[in-house]
Coordinates of C-alpha atoms and ligand atoms in Angstrom, one line a residue:
M1 CA 24.7 -14.9 -4.9
G2 CA 25.0 -18.6 -5.5
S3 CA 26.1 -21.3 -3.2
I4 CA 29.7 -20.9 -2.0
E5 CA 32.3 -23.7 -1.9
M6 CA 34.3 -23.4 1.2
T7 CA 36.6 -25.4 3.5
N8 CA 37.6 -24.6 7.1
V9 CA 34.4 -22.7 7.8
E10 CA 33.0 -22.5 11.3
E11 CA 29.2 -23.1 11.2
L12 CA 27.0 -21.3 13.7
D13 CA 23.5 -20.4 14.5
A14 CA 24.5 -16.9 15.2
L15 CA 27.6 -14.7 14.8
I16 CA 27.6 -11.7 17.0
I17 CA 30.0 -8.8 16.4
G18 CA 31.1 -6.8 19.4
A19 CA 31.9 -7.6 23.0
G20 CA 30.2 -4.5 24.5
F21 CA 26.9 -4.5 26.4
S22 CA 24.9 -5.5 23.4
G23 CA 27.1 -8.4 22.2
V24 CA 27.7 -9.8 25.6
Y25 CA 24.1 -9.8 26.5
Q26 CA 23.1 -11.4 23.2
L27 CA 25.6 -14.2 23.6
K28 CA 24.3 -15.0 27.1
K29 CA 20.7 -14.9 25.9
L30 CA 21.2 -17.0 22.9
R31 CA 23.3 -19.7 24.6
D32 CA 20.5 -19.9 27.3
E33 CA 18.1 -20.6 24.5
G34 CA 20.3 -23.4 23.2
Y35 CA 21.9 -21.7 20.2
K36 CA 25.4 -22.2 19.0
A37 CA 26.6 -18.6 19.0
K38 CA 30.0 -16.8 19.1
I39 CA 31.2 -13.2 19.6
V40 CA 33.9 -11.8 17.4
E41 CA 35.5 -8.7 18.7
A42 CA 38.2 -6.4 17.2
G43 CA 39.7 -5.6 20.6
D44 CA 41.3 -8.1 23.0
G45 CA 39.0 -7.6 25.9
Y46 CA 35.4 -7.1 26.9
G47 CA 33.7 -3.7 27.3
G48 CA 33.1 -2.4 23.8
I49 CA 33.5 1.4 24.0
W50 CA 35.0 1.0 27.5
Y51 CA 37.7 -1.2 26.0
W52 CA 38.6 1.5 23.5
N53 CA 37.9 4.7 25.4
R54 CA 40.5 4.8 28.1
Y55 CA 41.6 8.4 27.7
P56 CA 42.2 10.4 30.9
G57 CA 38.9 11.2 32.5
A58 CA 36.9 8.7 30.5
R59 CA 33.8 7.7 32.6
V60 CA 30.2 6.9 32.1
D61 CA 27.6 9.6 32.5
S62 CA 24.7 7.3 33.4
H63 CA 24.7 7.2 37.2
A64 CA 24.8 4.0 39.3
P65 CA 22.9 1.7 39.5
H66 CA 21.7 2.3 35.9
Y67 CA 24.7 1.3 33.8
Q68 CA 24.8 -2.4 34.3
F69 CA 22.9 -5.6 33.4
S70 CA 19.7 -6.5 35.4
D71 CA 20.6 -10.1 36.0
P72 CA 20.5 -10.6 39.8
E73 CA 23.4 -13.1 39.6
L74 CA 25.5 -10.0 38.7
W75 CA 24.2 -7.1 40.7
K76 CA 23.9 -9.2 43.9
N77 CA 27.6 -9.8 43.6
W78 CA 28.9 -6.6 42.3
H79 CA 29.8 -3.3 44.1
W80 CA 30.3 -0.1 42.3
K81 CA 33.0 2.1 43.7
Q82 CA 31.7 5.3 42.3
R83 CA 28.3 6.8 41.3
F84 CA 29.8 7.5 37.8
P85 CA 32.3 4.7 37.3
G86 CA 35.5 5.3 35.3
H87 CA 36.6 3.3 32.3
A88 CA 38.9 1.0 34.3
E89 CA 36.1 0.1 36.7
L90 CA 33.8 -0.6 33.8
R91 CA 36.3 -3.0 32.3
E92 CA 36.6 -4.7 35.7
Y93 CA 32.8 -5.1 35.6
F94 CA 32.9 -6.7 32.2
D95 CA 35.6 -9.1 33.3
F96 CA 33.4 -10.0 36.2
V97 CA 30.4 -10.5 33.9
A98 CA 32.5 -12.6 31.5
K99 CA 33.5 -15.0 34.4
K100 CA 29.9 -15.2 35.8
W101 CA 28.4 -15.8 32.4
D102 CA 31.3 -18.0 31.2
L103 CA 31.8 -16.0 28.0
R104 CA 35.4 -16.6 27.1
K105 CA 34.9 -20.0 25.5
D106 CA 32.6 -18.4 23.0
T107 CA 34.5 -15.2 22.2
Y108 CA 37.1 -14.6 19.6
F109 CA 39.1 -11.5 20.4
N110 CA 41.4 -9.7 17.9
T111 CA 39.1 -10.6 15.1
Y112 CA 37.9 -7.8 12.8
I113 CA 35.0 -8.6 10.5
T114 CA 35.4 -7.2 7.0
S115 CA 32.5 -8.7 5.1
A116 CA 29.2 -10.4 5.5
H117 CA 27.4 -11.7 2.4
W118 CA 23.9 -13.4 2.3
D119 CA 23.8 -16.7 0.5
E120 CA 20.3 -16.8 -1.0
T121 CA 20.5 -20.5 -1.9
E122 CA 21.4 -21.7 1.5
Y123 CA 19.7 -18.9 3.6
K124 CA 23.0 -18.3 5.4
W125 CA 25.4 -15.5 6.0
I126 CA 29.0 -16.0 4.9
I127 CA 31.2 -13.8 7.1
K128 CA 34.8 -13.1 6.8
A129 CA 37.4 -11.8 9.2
K130 CA 40.5 -9.8 8.3
D131 CA 42.7 -12.8 9.4
G132 CA 41.1 -15.0 6.8
R133 CA 38.7 -16.9 9.0
T134 CA 35.2 -17.6 7.6
F135 CA 31.9 -18.2 9.4
K136 CA 28.7 -19.6 8.0
T137 CA 25.8 -18.6 10.1
T138 CA 22.0 -18.5 10.1
F139 CA 21.8 -15.2 12.0
F140 CA 24.2 -12.3 11.6
L141 CA 24.1 -9.9 14.6
P142 CA 26.4 -6.9 14.1
H143 CA 26.2 -5.2 17.5
T144 CA 29.0 -2.9 16.4
G145 CA 27.9 0.1 18.6
I146 CA 27.8 3.8 17.8
A147 CA 31.5 4.5 18.0
A148 CA 33.4 1.8 15.9
S149 CA 34.5 4.2 13.2
R150 CA 36.6 7.1 14.2
A151 CA 36.4 10.6 12.6
V152 CA 39.8 12.3 12.1
P153 CA 40.1 15.8 10.6
D154 CA 41.6 16.0 7.1
W155 CA 44.1 18.7 8.1
K156 CA 47.0 19.3 5.9
G157 CA 50.2 17.9 7.3
I158 CA 48.6 15.8 9.9
S159 CA 51.1 12.9 9.4
S160 CA 54.1 15.2 9.7
F161 CA 53.7 15.9 13.4
K162 CA 56.8 14.5 15.3
G163 CA 55.1 14.3 18.7
L164 CA 52.4 11.9 19.8
I165 CA 49.1 12.3 18.0
V166 CA 46.3 10.1 19.0
H167 CA 42.5 9.7 18.7
S168 CA 40.8 9.6 22.1
S169 CA 39.3 6.2 21.4
Y170 CA 42.6 4.7 20.4
W171 CA 44.3 5.6 23.7
P172 CA 47.6 3.7 24.1
H173 CA 47.4 0.8 26.6
D174 CA 50.9 1.9 27.7
E175 CA 49.9 5.1 29.3
P176 CA 51.8 8.0 27.7
E177 CA 53.6 10.5 29.9
L178 CA 51.5 13.7 30.0
K179 CA 53.0 15.4 33.1
G180 CA 54.8 18.6 32.2
K181 CA 53.9 18.3 28.5
K182 CA 52.4 20.9 26.1
I183 CA 49.1 19.3 25.0
A184 CA 46.4 20.1 22.5
T185 CA 42.9 18.7 22.8
V186 CA 40.8 19.0 19.7
G187 CA 37.0 18.9 20.2
T188 CA 34.7 19.9 23.0
G189 CA 32.1 17.2 22.8
S190 CA 31.5 14.8 25.7
T191 CA 34.9 13.2 25.3
G192 CA 36.7 16.6 24.9
V193 CA 35.1 17.9 28.1
Q194 CA 36.0 14.9 30.2
M195 CA 39.5 14.6 28.8
S196 CA 40.6 18.2 28.8
H197 CA 39.7 18.7 32.4
A198 CA 41.6 15.5 33.4
I199 CA 44.6 16.6 31.3
S200 CA 44.7 20.1 32.6
K201 CA 45.6 18.7 36.0
V202 CA 48.9 17.3 34.7
A203 CA 49.9 19.2 31.6
D204 CA 52.4 22.0 31.6
E205 CA 50.2 23.8 29.1
L206 CA 46.8 22.8 27.6
V207 CA 45.2 24.4 24.5
V208 CA 41.6 23.4 23.9
F209 CA 40.5 23.8 20.3
Q210 CA 36.8 24.5 20.2
R211 CA 34.4 24.7 17.2
T212 CA 31.1 24.6 19.1
P213 CA 30.7 25.2 22.9
A214 CA 29.5 22.2 24.8
M215 CA 26.6 22.6 27.3
P216 CA 27.8 20.3 30.1
L217 CA 26.2 19.7 33.4
R218 CA 27.9 19.5 36.7
M219 CA 28.5 15.8 37.7
R220 CA 27.8 15.0 41.3
Q221 CA 30.3 12.2 41.7
I222 CA 30.2 10.0 44.9
D223 CA 32.8 7.6 46.1
Y224 CA 31.1 4.6 47.7
A225 CA 32.7 2.9 50.7
D226 CA 32.6 -0.9 50.7
D227 CA 29.3 -1.0 52.5
E228 CA 27.7 1.9 50.6
E229 CA 25.6 1.7 47.5
S230 CA 23.6 4.1 45.3
I231 CA 20.4 2.2 46.4
P232 CA 20.1 -0.8 48.7
K233 CA 20.3 -4.3 47.1
S234 CA 16.7 -4.9 48.3
E235 CA 15.5 -2.2 45.9
H236 CA 17.4 -3.3 42.8
E237 CA 14.7 -5.7 41.5
D238 CA 12.2 -2.9 41.4
F239 CA 14.7 -0.4 40.1
F240 CA 15.4 -2.5 37.0
K241 CA 11.7 -2.8 36.3
T242 CA 11.4 1.0 36.5
R243 CA 14.5 1.6 34.3
S244 CA 13.1 -0.6 31.5
V245 CA 9.9 1.5 31.3
G246 CA 11.5 4.9 31.7
Y247 CA 11.2 7.2 28.6
W248 CA 14.9 7.4 28.2
G249 CA 15.8 4.0 29.8
F250 CA 16.4 5.6 33.2
D251 CA 14.4 5.4 36.4
F252 CA 13.3 9.0 36.0
N253 CA 11.1 10.6 33.3
P254 CA 10.5 14.0 31.8
M255 CA 8.1 15.9 34.1
P256 CA 4.4 15.5 33.1
K257 CA 4.0 19.3 32.5
N258 CA 5.3 22.0 30.2
T259 CA 7.7 24.8 31.0
F260 CA 5.2 27.6 31.1
D261 CA 2.6 25.7 33.1
D262 CA 4.7 27.1 36.0
D263 CA 5.3 30.7 36.8
E264 CA 8.9 32.0 36.8
A265 CA 9.6 31.5 40.5
S266 CA 8.4 27.9 40.5
R267 CA 10.2 27.2 37.3
K268 CA 13.5 28.4 38.7
A269 CA 12.9 26.4 41.9
T270 CA 12.3 23.3 39.7
Y271 CA 15.4 23.9 37.6
E272 CA 17.4 24.3 40.8
S273 CA 16.3 21.0 42.2
L274 CA 16.9 19.2 38.9
W275 CA 20.3 20.8 38.7
K276 CA 21.2 19.5 42.1
E277 CA 20.8 15.9 41.0
G278 CA 24.2 16.3 39.3
D279 CA 23.3 13.7 36.5
F280 CA 21.2 13.7 33.3
T281 CA 18.1 14.8 35.2
Y282 CA 18.4 18.5 34.1
W283 CA 18.5 17.3 30.5
L284 CA 16.2 14.2 30.3
G285 CA 14.0 14.7 33.4
N286 CA 13.1 18.3 32.8
Y287 CA 9.8 19.8 31.6
A288 CA 8.1 17.6 29.0
D289 CA 8.5 20.3 26.2
T290 CA 12.2 21.0 26.8
L291 CA 13.4 19.2 23.6
F292 CA 10.3 20.2 21.6
S293 CA 9.6 23.9 22.2
T294 CA 12.1 26.7 21.3
E295 CA 10.8 29.0 24.1
A296 CA 10.9 26.2 26.7
N297 CA 14.4 25.2 25.6
H298 CA 15.6 28.8 25.8
E299 CA 14.6 28.9 29.5
V300 CA 16.6 25.8 30.2
Y301 CA 19.6 27.4 28.3
K302 CA 19.3 30.7 30.2
F303 CA 19.4 28.9 33.6
W304 CA 22.4 26.8 32.4
R305 CA 24.2 29.9 31.0
E306 CA 23.9 31.9 34.2
K307 CA 25.1 29.0 36.3
T308 CA 28.0 28.5 34.0
R309 CA 29.1 32.1 33.4
A310 CA 29.4 32.5 37.2
R311 CA 32.2 29.9 37.1
I312 CA 34.4 31.6 34.5
N313 CA 36.5 34.7 35.3
D314 CA 37.5 36.1 31.8
P315 CA 34.7 37.9 30.0
R316 CA 36.0 36.7 26.6
L317 CA 35.9 33.1 27.8
K318 CA 32.4 33.6 29.3
E319 CA 31.2 34.5 25.9
L320 CA 33.0 31.7 24.1
L321 CA 32.0 29.0 26.5
A322 CA 28.5 30.1 27.5
P323 CA 27.4 32.6 24.8
T324 CA 24.8 35.3 25.4
E325 CA 23.0 34.2 22.3
Q326 CA 22.0 30.5 22.5
P327 CA 24.1 28.7 19.9
Y328 CA 21.8 25.6 19.5
P329 CA 19.0 24.0 21.4
F330 CA 20.1 22.6 24.7
G331 CA 20.2 18.8 24.8
C332 CA 20.2 18.4 21.0
K333 CA 23.9 17.7 21.1
R334 CA 25.0 15.0 23.6
V335 CA 25.1 16.7 27.0
P336 CA 28.4 16.0 28.8
L337 CA 28.8 15.8 32.6
E338 CA 31.8 17.6 34.1
Q339 CA 33.6 18.0 37.4
G340 CA 35.4 21.3 37.0
Y341 CA 35.6 21.9 33.2
F342 CA 34.8 25.7 33.4
E343 CA 37.1 26.4 36.4
M344 CA 39.9 24.8 34.4
F345 CA 39.8 27.8 32.0
N346 CA 40.6 30.2 35.0
K347 CA 44.0 28.6 35.3
P348 CA 46.9 30.4 33.6
N349 CA 48.2 27.3 31.8
V350 CA 44.9 26.5 30.0
H351 CA 43.9 28.3 26.8
L352 CA 41.0 28.2 24.4
V353 CA 41.2 28.5 20.7
D354 CA 38.0 29.3 18.8
V355 CA 38.5 27.7 15.4
N356 CA 35.7 29.7 14.0
D357 CA 37.7 32.8 14.7
T358 CA 41.1 31.4 13.9
P359 CA 40.8 28.2 11.9
V360 CA 43.5 25.5 11.8
V361 CA 45.6 25.9 8.7
E362 CA 47.8 22.9 9.1
V363 CA 49.6 20.5 11.4
T364 CA 53.3 21.0 11.4
E365 CA 56.2 18.9 12.6
K366 CA 56.0 20.9 15.9
G367 CA 52.4 21.5 16.4
I368 CA 49.3 23.2 15.0
R369 CA 49.3 26.4 12.9
T370 CA 46.1 28.5 13.0
T371 CA 45.4 31.6 11.0
E372 CA 46.7 33.5 14.0
K373 CA 49.9 31.7 15.1
E374 CA 51.8 28.4 15.4
F375 CA 51.5 26.5 18.6
D376 CA 54.1 24.0 19.7
F377 CA 52.9 20.7 21.2
D378 CA 54.3 17.5 22.6
V379 CA 51.0 15.7 22.3
I380 CA 47.9 16.3 20.1
I381 CA 44.7 14.5 21.2
L382 CA 41.8 14.3 18.7
A383 CA 38.5 14.2 20.5
T384 CA 36.9 14.5 17.1
G385 CA 34.3 11.8 17.5
F386 CA 33.1 9.1 15.2
D387 CA 31.2 8.3 12.0
A388 CA 28.6 7.7 14.7
V389 CA 25.9 5.1 14.8
T390 CA 26.1 3.8 11.3
G391 CA 29.9 3.8 10.8
G392 CA 30.4 0.4 12.5
L393 CA 27.9 -1.2 10.0
T394 CA 29.0 0.6 6.9
T395 CA 32.7 -0.1 7.3
I396 CA 31.9 -3.8 6.9
D397 CA 31.1 -4.9 3.3
I398 CA 27.6 -6.2 4.1
R399 CA 25.6 -7.5 1.2
G400 CA 22.0 -8.7 1.3
I401 CA 19.5 -10.1 -1.3
G402 CA 20.7 -9.4 -4.9
N403 CA 24.2 -8.6 -3.6
Q404 CA 22.9 -5.1 -2.5
S405 CA 25.3 -3.2 -0.3
L406 CA 24.2 -1.8 3.1
K407 CA 26.7 1.0 2.7
E408 CA 25.2 2.1 -0.6
K409 CA 21.7 1.8 0.7
F410 CA 22.5 4.0 3.7
S411 CA 24.5 6.5 1.6
Q412 CA 21.3 7.5 -0.4
H413 CA 19.1 9.1 2.3
G414 CA 20.7 8.0 5.5
P415 CA 19.9 4.9 7.5
T416 CA 16.8 3.0 6.6
T417 CA 15.7 0.4 9.1
Y418 CA 12.6 -1.4 10.3
C419 CA 12.1 -0.7 14.0
G420 CA 15.7 0.3 14.4
I421 CA 16.7 -3.3 14.5
C422 CA 17.0 -4.6 10.9
V423 CA 17.1 -3.5 7.3
S424 CA 14.9 -4.7 4.4
G425 CA 16.8 -6.7 1.9
F426 CA 19.1 -8.1 4.6
P427 CA 17.5 -11.2 6.0
N428 CA 18.3 -12.7 9.4
M429 CA 20.4 -9.6 10.3
F430 CA 19.6 -7.8 13.5
F431 CA 21.5 -5.2 15.5
S432 CA 21.2 -3.5 18.9
Y433 CA 22.0 0.1 19.8
G434 CA 22.0 1.0 16.2
P435 CA 20.3 3.5 13.9
Q436 CA 16.6 4.6 14.3
A437 CA 16.2 3.0 17.8
P438 CA 16.3 5.0 21.1
T439 CA 20.1 4.2 21.2
A440 CA 21.9 7.3 22.4
F441 CA 18.7 8.5 23.9
C442 CA 18.5 5.4 26.0
N443 CA 20.8 4.2 28.8
G444 CA 23.1 1.7 27.0
P445 CA 22.4 -1.6 29.0
T446 CA 18.6 -0.9 29.0
C447 CA 18.6 -0.9 25.2
A448 CA 20.9 -3.9 24.9
E449 CA 18.6 -6.0 27.0
L450 CA 15.4 -4.9 25.4
Q451 CA 16.6 -5.4 21.9
G452 CA 18.6 -8.5 22.7
D453 CA 15.5 -10.2 24.1
W454 CA 13.5 -9.4 21.1
I455 CA 16.1 -10.7 18.7
A456 CA 16.2 -14.0 20.6
D457 CA 12.4 -14.2 20.4
V458 CA 12.4 -13.8 16.6
M459 CA 15.0 -16.6 16.4
N460 CA 12.9 -18.8 18.6
S461 CA 9.8 -18.1 16.5
L462 CA 11.6 -19.1 13.3
R463 CA 13.0 -22.2 15.0
R464 CA 9.6 -23.3 16.2
A465 CA 8.0 -22.7 12.8
G466 CA 10.8 -24.4 10.9
I467 CA 11.4 -21.3 8.8
S468 CA 14.9 -20.4 7.5
S469 CA 14.7 -16.7 7.0
I470 CA 12.9 -13.5 7.9
V471 CA 13.3 -10.1 6.2
A472 CA 11.6 -6.8 6.7
D473 CA 9.5 -5.6 3.8
E474 CA 10.2 -2.3 2.2
A475 CA 6.9 -0.7 2.9
S476 CA 7.2 -1.3 6.6
E477 CA 10.7 0.0 6.6
K478 CA 9.6 3.2 4.9
A479 CA 6.8 3.7 7.4
W480 CA 9.3 3.3 10.3
V481 CA 11.8 5.7 8.7
D482 CA 9.0 8.2 8.1
H483 CA 7.9 7.8 11.7
V484 CA 11.4 8.3 13.1
E485 CA 11.9 11.5 10.9
S486 CA 8.5 12.9 11.9
V487 CA 9.2 12.5 15.6
A488 CA 12.7 14.0 15.1
Y489 CA 11.3 17.0 13.2
A490 CA 8.6 17.6 15.8
S491 CA 11.6 18.1 18.2
L492 CA 14.4 20.6 18.2
L493 CA 17.0 17.9 17.3
P494 CA 17.4 18.9 13.7
Q495 CA 18.2 22.5 14.7
A496 CA 21.6 21.5 16.1
K497 CA 24.5 20.2 14.1
S498 CA 25.3 16.9 15.7
W499 CA 26.0 13.3 15.2
Y500 CA 22.4 12.6 16.3
M501 CA 21.6 13.9 12.8
G502 CA 24.5 12.4 11.0
D503 CA 26.4 15.7 10.8
G504 CA 30.2 16.2 10.7
I505 CA 31.0 13.3 8.3
P506 CA 31.6 14.5 4.7
G507 CA 29.0 12.9 2.4
K508 CA 26.9 11.4 5.1
P509 CA 23.2 12.2 4.4
R510 CA 21.5 14.3 7.1
A511 CA 18.9 12.3 8.8
S512 CA 17.9 11.4 12.4
Q513 CA 20.0 8.5 13.6
M514 CA 17.8 8.3 16.8
Y515 CA 14.2 7.4 17.5
L516 CA 13.1 10.1 19.9
G517 CA 9.7 8.6 20.7
G518 CA 11.0 7.1 24.0
V519 CA 11.8 3.6 25.2
P520 CA 8.2 2.6 26.2
N521 CA 6.8 3.5 22.7
Y522 CA 9.7 1.8 21.1
H523 CA 9.3 -1.3 23.2
A524 CA 5.5 -1.4 22.5
K525 CA 6.2 -1.2 18.8
L526 CA 8.6 -4.2 19.0
K527 CA 6.2 -6.2 21.1
S528 CA 3.2 -5.5 18.9
C529 CA 5.2 -6.6 15.9
A530 CA 6.1 -9.9 17.5
S531 CA 2.6 -10.5 18.8
S532 CA 1.1 -9.9 15.4
G533 CA 3.3 -12.7 14.0
Y534 CA 6.0 -10.3 12.9
K535 CA 3.9 -7.9 10.8
G536 CA 6.1 -6.1 8.4
F537 CA 8.3 -9.0 7.7
R538 CA 8.4 -11.7 5.0
F539 CA 9.4 -15.3 5.7
E540 CA 11.3 -17.4 3.3
G541 CA 12.7 -21.0 3.0
L542 CA 10.7 -23.7 4.8
K543 CA 13.2 -25.9 6.5
V544 CA 12.9 -29.6 5.7
Ligands
FAD601 P1 30.0 -0.9 22.0 O1 30.2 -0.8 23.4 O2 30.4 0.2 21.1 O3 30.7 -2.2 21.4 C1 30.8 -2.5 20.1 C2 32.0 -3.4 19.9 O4 32.0 -3.9 18.5 C3 33.4 -2.7 20.0 O5 34.1 -3.3 21.0 C4 34.0 -2.8 18.7 O6 35.4 -3.1 18.8 C5 33.3 -4.0 18.1 N1 33.3 -4.0 16.6 C6 32.8 -3.0 15.8 N2 33.0 -3.3 14.5 C7 33.6 -4.5 14.5 C8 34.1 -5.3 13.4 N3 33.9 -5.0 12.1 N4 34.8 -6.5 13.8 C9 34.9 -6.8 15.1 N5 34.5 -6.1 16.1 C10 33.9 -4.9 15.8 N6 25.8 5.3 27.0 C11 25.1 5.5 28.1 O7 24.0 5.0 28.3 N7 25.6 6.4 29.1 C12 26.8 7.0 29.0 O8 27.2 7.7 29.8 C13 27.6 6.7 27.8 N8 28.8 7.3 27.6 C14 29.5 7.0 26.5 C15 30.8 7.6 26.3 C16 31.5 7.3 25.1 C17 32.9 7.9 25.0 C18 30.9 6.6 24.1 C19 31.7 6.4 22.8 C20 29.7 6.1 24.2 C21 29.0 6.2 25.4 N9 27.7 5.7 25.6 C22 27.0 5.9 26.8 C23 27.1 4.9 24.6 C24 27.6 3.4 24.6 O9 28.0 3.2 23.3 C25 26.6 2.4 25.1 O10 26.2 2.7 26.5 C26 27.0 1.0 25.1 O11 28.3 0.9 25.5 C27 26.7 0.3 23.8 O12 27.2 -1.0 23.8 P2 27.3 -1.8 22.4 O13 27.7 -3.2 22.8 O14 26.1 -1.6 21.6 O15 28.5 -1.1 21.6

């Protein structure tokens, strides 16, 4: 692409997309390093997914104090009200961060980015917003998150429904009345589990449409009094050091032994103690081979199944919700946390429709028709997920060297990245919490800080050397993609249909979206790349 003639263009060192954990951290970091940087955000507030996901029951499953920034200026002055904070508290936290870090002066809300094109002559990105604004920037940092592009079923008649139909992540800011209503929730992933349970408390009638049973764990929620904390402030400094070296970005790790190293009795006792934690420990802090050995995974499933079936009265529902035959490896679809999801099905006003048995035929004016019957609803809520991980990037018309399109590149074999942070052919573009990094297998803020720091370091290195652009070479990218796939295929992940593997979106190639090698290995890879003078990258354009 040649040089572009433009007027009214805002010139920047870095344009960051997204006001979630990644974008907010990046702005603070880059400003501290003296860069002229701005955030552009489609929503009109901070929080990223917590701005959008305000459906009933929406709360984080990473327990306090994990899910926050490690800056002492913040945690010394912030008090969490719950061990698992809800969406409203998380937005309050973001507003607090925005004040402390003085973010507003460098944030444009209600600004949706539609295109970003690399100008090979000037070594700059030309970025356009839907409202016509244009930015010219040396670095393009699309921290668009994993959930920026919603997935909606292509059901016949979906637009004919006369009641309220809404995707869980477009929850109306004016809270709709749900009390006494007939409500359908579609989907039983993490969102569906949280939301259905919350709605069952107010709905006159709730029908949950399930394709695949979730394997949620019981959440041990705690309300903290004003003088109570998950851990004392005096331990926070050390806690954040431990969090950043945890395999999954938490302060706990998988156990350093395999499932059958223990006999049955000790194994059961171990499962019981992990279970009691009431957080992700039973998933991510279990025996080291849990996600890698079918036999080990089956033991974990059996324990989960027995615990779960004991909470359900109806034998038909026991089988649908916690099947005798393990439907997919435990932990290879996102494990939700719940606070009464299974007991909810014991109530007379809550029903489960298995769409494998009785598929949805169409949406009508009054409700949903399955092959068995027509259900009338006042409200239909789609907890049908996202074009996860890559959708935020591919919905923007991103074009790199030679006008190549990122969307087309990713549509061939799935995402191709170098170190899960950039793409060959797309100079000076870096993203956090994106494809082929630990991402959804890492606590969110841990990932945002680790990657945000590395991105700032690259920019500093270029500035010091007087170099205009850096781009990953194809061979290094291929080696990283192969590594990501080989780790994924050594695990049980590919045996489950899930967004971790790019499933559920028509036409999306099946490939691991996640790097499963753990945060320490990932961090070591990034650090060794930097200390080798950015091996695997090419530099272009010496600044005069
Ligand atoms: P996000 O928070 O997703 O922010 C991205 C922002 O980019 C959004 O605000 C979006 O509007 C904006 N954006 C995207 N495209 C554009 C565009 N073209 N123009 C302008 N703006 C754009 N992680 C955990 O560690 N623990 C959990 O328990 C957990 N629970 C989750 C529950 C849900 C429902 C979801 C969806 C995710 C959850 N996650 C969880 C993952 C979560 O995404 C990360 O923890 C973290 O929020 C990622 O932050 P981010 O800034 O990278 O992305």
